[in-house]
Amino acid sequence: MARQGQETGGVTRVGIVGGGPGGLMTAYRLQCWADRPLEIVILEASERLGGKVQTGRFEAAPVPYEIGAAELYDVSPIDEDPLKDLVAELGLPVTGMAGQAVELDGELLANLDDVESRLGRGAREAVSAFDRRSRGRMSPRQFYDSDLCESFADEAEGGGFGRFMDRVEHPGARRYLDVLMHSDLATEPRATNRRYGLQNYLMNDADYMLLYSVDGGNERIVEELVRRTRADVRLSTRVEAVRTREDGGVDLVTAKETFTVDHAIVALPHGALGSVRFEGPRLTAAMAEHVAHYDHPAHYLRVSILFERPFWKDVLHESFLMLEAFGGCCLYDESCRSADPEYGVLGWLLGGDAALEHDALSDDALIAAALESLPPALAEGRELVLEARVHRWIGAVSALPGGLQPRPVELRHRPSPQDAPGLHVVGDYLYDSTLNGVLEAAETVADHIAGALATR
Ligand SMILES: Cc1cc2nc3c(=O)[nH]c(=O)nc-3n(C[C@H](O)[C@H](O)[C@H](O)COP(=O)(O)OP(=O)(O)OC[C@H]3O[C@@H](n4cnc5c(N)ncnc54)[C@H](O)[C@@H]3O)c2cc1C
């Protein structure tokens, strides 16, 4: 069958649906790796590129804060780290992040000695036993490979992460561990599997992963990708339907125009796939099956507050701590990226059921609840508020990335390889719900398309 590109004088046309990090990373990598110039069009429904990577600024003072993704994950101590390499390639300076403290009953527990003095010897032993069990179940190497592995032993055993957690019988230890992990999981332990639960526990361990963020805001990644990518970017252009053509091309249908391309990359979060019509009986069925496999929504809510000054610096010395409020909530010190910040910014990241339940509250009520959750040592902050923002991310991430049974990588990205060989999907829900995962997806697809072009 003649390919579109061959028909039109050898120019290969690539259409990318979604201008979030996944779409932008795919465009950039394709441009770097293809052995010929491409015509790339990026169709983005909203008025901006970047999706859930967005750095906001307050009105009262132009201080930056993260609206979506706040931390990047560094796995370079174990093996290659494509995200770290990309950030370096884009020339972006970064700052390390860390946080060990967990707040229970208003007190900060910074280490196992604190756990013992606050919760007793039994709690310390139970936390240590959980840690040994977790590390025994997943080595740093297995952690690194876990998103690629189709048959991580735990899935066969069933029971999920809730069952694994239930083995912690000491109530104080269980409370401590629940608070430590809840915000990162964005779901409840019962709603995810052991693989993802262990990933989220072990990410607190420097043997497995380090954390960092981009100085000036993570959105700088988006800005640099856009600056380096030659593409026809169409903002406010929602793709409503996708259909394959007899000649092997793909039509991307928007309200005003249809874009015919040789390769289409649907770089949407799982929750947005359902709003696109995938036409033709076999493609409709294949995409419905794809959507059903990955249908495990998880939730976040972010409350970000600008204060007259970083009043917490004597108490909070790290980039974040875990609060007991909201079932376990990460409190970020957003000012930690500035050496001598004039103002202070704290960000509360509510996850899972708490995010879903609190979504019913008004912004004012949420801001009041966030301030109320400050431990006694930080209570003075309630009098120092300059401005506050709320960002709601209900159903925006995956509670069980990869699905219950992760699929072989070659099957993840092409839901209908026979009927729609030119249609690829990219998304963090295929890997681990992170930017590392979405880059993995983007590079896999870019590599596949560049390889196919090279053999023509
Ligand atoms: C609150 C929060 C905190 C997070 N924290 C972290 C973190 O600390 N570290 C980390 O690594 N990851 C984090 N993540 C996850 C990270 O943001 C995602 O992995 C990443 O944004 C996924 O990129 P994406 O391009 O697949 O999707 P998105 O970022 O969602 O981008 C998709 C784009 O597609 C557009 N779109 C939707 N429908 C259509 C359509 N029909 N046609 C055209 N365009 C469309 C959207 O407008 C959007 O711009 C967090 C996410 C949230 C919500």
Short mmCIF file of C-alpha atoms in Angstrom, two decimals, residues 92-416:
data_model
loop_
_atom_site.label_atom_id
_atom_site.label_comp_id
_atom_site.label_asym_id
_atom_site.label_seq_id
_atom_site.Cartn_x
_atom_site.Cartn_y
_atom_site.Cartn_z
CA LEU A 92 18.45 23.60 32.72
CA PRO A 93 19.91 24.07 36.22
CA VAL A 94 18.37 21.89 38.92
CA THR A 95 18.21 21.67 42.69
CA GLY A 96 17.98 18.46 44.71
CA MET A 97 14.93 17.82 46.83
CA ALA A 98 14.51 15.69 49.93
CA GLY A 99 12.12 15.23 52.81
CA GLN A 100 12.09 12.63 55.55
CA ALA A 101 9.80 14.17 58.19
CA VAL A 102 6.32 12.86 58.92
CA GLU A 103 3.96 14.85 61.13
CA LEU A 104 1.76 12.91 63.55
CA ASP A 105 -0.37 14.62 66.22
CA GLY A 106 1.40 17.90 65.52
CA GLU A 107 4.91 16.53 66.08
CA LEU A 108 7.52 16.03 63.38
CA LEU A 109 9.14 12.59 63.23
CA ALA A 110 12.32 12.97 61.22
CA ASN A 111 13.81 9.49 61.64
CA LEU A 112 13.42 6.10 63.33
CA ASP A 113 14.64 7.46 66.68
CA ASP A 114 11.73 9.94 66.58
CA VAL A 115 9.36 7.11 65.63
CA GLU A 116 10.50 5.16 68.68
CA SER A 117 10.32 8.06 71.11
CA ARG A 118 6.85 9.12 69.90
CA LEU A 119 5.25 5.74 69.06
CA GLY A 120 7.30 3.22 71.02
CA ARG A 121 9.84 0.50 70.36
CA GLY A 122 7.24 -1.76 68.70
CA ALA A 123 6.50 0.90 66.09
CA ARG A 124 10.17 1.26 65.26
CA GLU A 125 10.52 -2.48 64.83
CA ALA A 126 7.39 -2.69 62.67
CA VAL A 127 8.55 0.18 60.42
CA SER A 128 12.00 -1.41 60.12
CA ALA A 129 10.45 -4.80 59.29
CA PHE A 130 8.25 -3.18 56.62
CA ASP A 131 11.31 -1.49 55.17
CA ARG A 132 13.24 -4.78 55.06
CA ARG A 133 10.27 -6.55 53.48
CA SER A 134 9.87 -3.84 50.85
CA ARG A 135 13.55 -3.80 49.95
CA GLY A 136 13.53 -7.59 49.83
CA ARG A 137 10.60 -7.56 47.42
CA MET A 138 12.11 -5.01 45.09
CA SER A 139 15.82 -4.39 44.63
CA PRO A 140 17.04 -1.10 43.11
CA ARG A 141 17.49 -2.97 39.81
CA GLN A 142 13.93 -4.36 39.93
CA PHE A 143 12.67 -0.90 40.86
CA TYR A 144 14.39 0.52 37.79
CA ASP A 145 12.96 -2.18 35.53
CA SER A 146 9.54 -2.49 37.12
CA ASP A 147 7.66 -0.36 34.56
CA LEU A 148 8.99 -2.51 31.76
CA CYS A 149 8.28 -5.83 33.40
CA GLU A 150 5.13 -7.62 32.26
CA SER A 151 5.05 -10.12 35.05
CA PHE A 152 6.26 -8.64 38.30
CA ALA A 153 5.74 -11.56 40.68
CA ASP A 154 3.31 -9.70 42.89
CA GLU A 155 0.50 -9.46 40.35
CA ALA A 156 0.18 -13.22 40.18
CA GLU A 157 -0.25 -13.37 43.95
CA GLY A 158 -3.08 -10.84 43.85
CA GLY A 159 -4.26 -8.86 46.86
CA GLY A 160 -2.61 -5.64 45.81
CA PHE A 161 -0.71 -3.17 47.93
CA GLY A 162 -3.48 -3.02 50.58
CA ARG A 163 -2.77 -6.64 51.55
CA PHE A 164 0.96 -5.93 51.70
CA MET A 165 0.33 -2.94 53.99
CA ASP A 166 -2.08 -4.94 56.17
CA ARG A 167 0.84 -7.02 57.35
CA VAL A 168 1.93 -3.99 59.38
CA GLU A 169 -0.03 -4.79 62.54
CA HIS A 170 1.34 -2.12 64.87
CA PRO A 171 -1.24 0.70 64.67
CA GLY A 172 1.29 3.50 65.18
CA ALA A 173 3.65 2.10 62.54
CA ARG A 174 0.76 1.68 60.11
CA ARG A 175 -0.36 5.27 60.70
CA TYR A 176 3.17 6.51 60.12
CA LEU A 177 3.57 4.52 56.87
CA ASP A 178 0.13 5.50 55.58
CA VAL A 179 0.93 9.19 56.03
CA LEU A 180 4.40 8.75 54.52
CA MET A 181 3.05 7.29 51.26
CA HIS A 182 -0.47 8.55 50.72
CA SER A 183 0.20 11.77 48.86
CA ASP A 184 2.58 10.20 46.35
CA LEU A 185 0.27 7.28 45.61
CA ALA A 186 -2.64 9.62 44.71
CA THR A 187 -4.86 6.67 45.63
CA GLU A 188 -5.51 4.29 48.50
CA PRO A 189 -3.28 1.22 48.97
CA ARG A 190 -6.22 -1.12 48.27
CA ALA A 191 -6.74 0.49 44.83
CA THR A 192 -3.27 -0.19 43.50
CA ASN A 193 -0.92 -3.12 43.13
CA ARG A 194 2.17 -4.04 45.04
CA ARG A 195 4.49 -2.97 42.23
CA TYR A 196 3.25 0.61 42.22
CA GLY A 197 2.89 0.74 46.01
CA LEU A 198 6.46 -0.42 46.51
CA GLN A 199 7.71 2.06 43.95
CA ASN A 200 6.06 4.84 45.91
CA TYR A 201 7.47 3.66 49.22
CA LEU A 202 11.00 2.97 47.97
CA MET A 203 11.27 6.32 46.19
CA ASN A 204 11.97 7.76 49.65
CA ASP A 205 15.18 5.72 49.76
CA ALA A 206 18.34 7.22 48.23
CA ASP A 207 19.49 3.74 47.12
CA TYR A 208 16.53 3.74 44.75
CA MET A 209 15.96 7.31 43.67
CA LEU A 210 16.85 10.93 44.24
CA LEU A 211 14.54 13.90 43.70
CA TYR A 212 15.17 17.26 42.06
CA SER A 213 13.38 20.14 40.39
CA VAL A 214 14.26 22.73 37.78
CA ASP A 215 15.42 26.11 39.06
CA GLY A 216 12.89 28.76 38.10
CA GLY A 217 10.13 26.16 37.66
CA ASN A 218 9.59 22.82 35.96
CA GLU A 219 7.74 24.53 33.11
CA ARG A 220 11.15 25.56 31.81
CA ILE A 221 11.38 22.02 30.41
CA VAL A 222 8.33 22.78 28.29
CA GLU A 223 9.70 26.16 27.21
CA GLU A 224 13.02 24.65 26.12
CA LEU A 225 11.36 21.79 24.25
CA VAL A 226 9.12 24.24 22.41
CA ARG A 227 12.08 26.50 21.59
CA ARG A 228 14.01 23.61 20.02
CA THR A 229 11.20 21.87 18.16
CA ARG A 230 10.26 22.83 14.61
CA ALA A 231 6.56 22.15 14.49
CA ASP A 232 3.35 23.77 13.38
CA VAL A 233 1.67 24.31 16.75
CA ARG A 234 -2.09 24.78 16.75
CA LEU A 235 -3.44 25.94 20.11
CA SER A 236 -7.15 25.84 20.99
CA THR A 237 -7.43 22.96 18.52
CA ARG A 238 -9.16 19.97 20.07
CA VAL A 239 -9.00 16.71 18.14
CA GLU A 240 -12.51 15.28 18.11
CA ALA A 241 -11.99 12.17 15.99
CA VAL A 242 -9.23 9.95 14.66
CA ARG A 243 -9.72 7.67 11.66
CA THR A 244 -7.43 5.59 9.52
CA ARG A 245 -7.38 5.98 5.75
CA GLU A 246 -7.26 3.36 3.05
CA ASP A 247 -3.84 4.63 1.96
CA GLY A 248 -2.41 3.94 5.44
CA GLY A 249 -2.51 7.55 6.63
CA VAL A 250 -4.48 8.89 9.57
CA ASP A 251 -7.03 11.72 9.69
CA LEU A 252 -7.10 13.91 12.79
CA VAL A 253 -10.43 15.67 12.80
CA THR A 254 -10.96 19.00 14.58
CA ALA A 255 -14.00 21.30 14.50
CA LYS A 256 -12.48 23.47 11.76
CA GLU A 257 -10.07 21.28 9.85
CA THR A 258 -8.94 17.72 9.20
CA PHE A 259 -5.21 17.02 9.30
CA THR A 260 -4.05 14.05 7.24
CA VAL A 261 -0.76 12.60 8.43
CA ASP A 262 1.41 9.54 7.90
CA HIS A 263 1.99 8.96 11.61
CA ALA A 264 -0.37 10.05 14.38
CA ILE A 265 0.69 10.12 18.00
CA VAL A 266 -2.12 10.41 20.51
CA ALA A 267 -0.32 11.91 23.52
CA LEU A 268 -3.26 12.32 25.86
CA PRO A 269 -3.75 11.42 29.51
CA HIS A 270 -5.98 8.40 29.99
CA GLY A 271 -8.92 10.55 31.11
CA ALA A 272 -8.96 12.47 27.81
CA LEU A 273 -8.95 9.44 25.51
CA GLY A 274 -12.67 8.87 26.01
CA SER A 275 -13.53 12.27 24.56
CA VAL A 276 -11.96 11.40 21.18
CA ARG A 277 -13.93 9.26 18.67
CA PHE A 278 -11.75 6.55 17.19
CA GLU A 279 -13.64 5.69 14.04
CA GLY A 280 -14.01 2.42 12.18
CA PRO A 281 -15.28 -0.73 13.89
CA ARG A 282 -11.91 -2.34 14.55
CA LEU A 283 -10.17 0.82 15.72
CA THR A 284 -13.16 1.71 17.93
CA ALA A 285 -13.00 -1.71 19.57
CA ALA A 286 -9.21 -1.65 19.96
CA MET A 287 -9.24 1.79 21.58
CA ALA A 288 -12.15 0.85 23.87
CA GLU A 289 -10.12 -2.13 25.02
CA HIS A 290 -7.04 0.06 25.50
CA VAL A 291 -9.00 2.60 27.56
CA ALA A 292 -10.59 -0.14 29.70
CA HIS A 293 -7.23 -1.77 30.48
CA TYR A 294 -5.78 1.47 31.86
CA ASP A 295 -8.95 2.74 33.54
CA HIS A 296 -7.74 3.32 37.11
CA PRO A 297 -8.16 7.04 37.83
CA ALA A 298 -6.39 8.72 40.72
CA HIS A 299 -6.75 12.23 42.07
CA TYR A 300 -4.83 15.23 43.29
CA LEU A 301 -5.74 18.65 44.64
CA ARG A 302 -3.12 21.31 45.12
CA VAL A 303 -3.40 24.29 47.46
CA SER A 304 -0.57 26.82 47.08
CA ILE A 305 -0.22 29.72 49.50
CA LEU A 306 2.03 32.79 49.31
CA PHE A 307 3.16 34.06 52.72
CA GLU A 308 4.79 37.34 53.73
CA ARG A 309 7.94 35.41 54.61
CA PRO A 310 9.17 31.80 54.84
CA PHE A 311 8.24 31.62 58.51
CA TRP A 312 8.94 27.85 58.73
CA LYS A 313 12.68 27.91 58.10
CA ASP A 314 13.59 27.18 61.75
CA VAL A 315 11.31 24.14 61.80
CA LEU A 316 11.32 22.71 58.28
CA HIS A 317 14.81 22.27 56.83
CA GLU A 318 13.99 20.05 53.86
CA SER A 319 12.02 20.51 50.63
CA PHE A 320 8.88 18.82 51.93
CA LEU A 321 7.28 16.95 54.79
CA MET A 322 4.26 14.68 55.09
CA LEU A 323 1.31 15.99 57.10
CA GLU A 324 -1.20 13.67 58.76
CA ALA A 325 -4.11 15.82 57.59
CA PHE A 326 -6.10 14.76 54.51
CA GLY A 327 -5.16 11.10 55.04
CA GLY A 328 -1.50 11.99 54.43
CA CYS A 329 -0.59 15.07 52.47
CA CYS A 330 2.73 16.33 51.13
CA LEU A 331 3.57 19.87 52.20
CA TYR A 332 6.15 21.36 49.83
CA ASP A 333 8.43 24.24 50.69
CA GLU A 334 8.31 25.87 47.28
CA SER A 335 10.77 28.55 48.39
CA CYS A 336 13.58 26.05 48.76
CA ARG A 337 14.72 26.69 45.18
CA SER A 338 15.70 30.27 46.07
CA ALA A 339 18.81 30.89 48.13
CA ASP A 340 17.36 33.82 50.05
CA PRO A 341 13.63 34.02 49.41
CA GLU A 342 11.84 37.20 50.43
CA TYR A 343 8.39 35.60 50.38
CA GLY A 344 7.43 32.07 51.32
CA VAL A 345 5.34 29.59 49.36
CA LEU A 346 3.94 26.35 50.74
CA GLY A 347 2.10 23.82 48.58
CA TRP A 348 -0.27 21.15 49.94
CA LEU A 349 -0.68 18.10 47.66
CA LEU A 350 -3.81 16.17 48.63
CA GLY A 351 -4.12 12.76 47.02
CA GLY A 352 -6.52 9.84 46.61
CA ASP A 353 -9.91 9.74 48.40
CA ALA A 354 -9.10 12.93 50.32
CA ALA A 355 -8.62 14.84 47.07
CA LEU A 356 -11.88 13.47 45.68
CA GLU A 357 -13.85 14.29 48.85
CA HIS A 358 -12.36 17.76 49.26
CA ASP A 359 -13.13 18.58 45.65
CA ALA A 360 -16.68 19.28 46.89
CA LEU A 361 -15.36 22.26 48.92
CA SER A 362 -15.02 25.81 47.65
CA ASP A 363 -11.53 27.23 47.14
CA ASP A 364 -11.91 29.34 50.29
CA ALA A 365 -12.88 26.32 52.38
CA LEU A 366 -9.95 24.33 50.99
CA ILE A 367 -7.50 27.12 51.75
CA ALA A 368 -8.88 27.35 55.31
CA ALA A 369 -8.54 23.57 55.74
CA ALA A 370 -4.94 23.69 54.47
CA LEU A 371 -4.00 26.46 56.91
CA GLU A 372 -5.76 24.60 59.72
CA SER A 373 -3.57 21.55 59.00
CA LEU A 374 -0.34 23.41 59.81
CA PRO A 375 1.28 21.80 62.87
CA PRO A 376 1.40 23.97 66.05
CA ALA A 377 5.04 24.89 65.43
CA LEU A 378 3.98 26.56 62.14
CA ALA A 379 0.67 28.04 63.29
CA GLU A 380 1.87 31.65 62.95
CA GLY A 381 1.63 31.23 59.18
CA ARG A 382 -2.15 31.65 59.37
CA GLU A 383 -1.58 35.37 60.04
CA LEU A 384 0.91 35.84 57.19
CA VAL A 385 -1.14 34.83 54.13
CA LEU A 386 -0.86 37.12 51.09
CA GLU A 387 -2.59 35.04 48.42
CA ALA A 388 -3.74 31.47 47.81
CA ARG A 389 -4.57 29.33 44.77
CA VAL A 390 -6.31 25.99 44.35
CA HIS A 391 -5.77 23.63 41.40
CA ARG A 392 -7.96 20.57 41.02
CA TRP A 393 -6.68 17.44 39.31
CA ILE A 394 -9.49 14.94 39.73
CA GLY A 395 -8.96 11.77 37.65
CA ALA A 396 -5.87 13.35 36.11
CA VAL A 397 -3.37 10.61 36.96
CA SER A 398 -3.36 6.82 37.14
CA ALA A 399 -3.72 4.75 40.33
CA LEU A 400 -2.42 1.66 38.60
CA PRO A 401 -0.17 2.69 35.74
CA GLY A 402 0.43 -0.12 33.30
CA GLY A 403 -2.87 -1.68 34.35
CA LEU A 404 -3.25 -4.71 36.56
CA GLN A 405 -1.14 -6.81 34.19
CA PRO A 406 1.43 -4.59 32.45
CA ARG A 407 1.70 -5.31 28.74
CA PRO A 408 4.83 -5.94 26.68
CA VAL A 409 6.27 -2.61 25.61
CA GLU A 410 5.72 -3.24 21.90
CA LEU A 411 1.97 -3.68 22.49
CA ARG A 412 1.51 -0.62 24.73
CA HIS A 413 1.93 2.01 22.08
CA ARG A 414 -0.01 0.59 19.15
CA PRO A 415 -3.50 -0.41 20.23
CA SER A 416 -4.41 -1.54 16.70
#
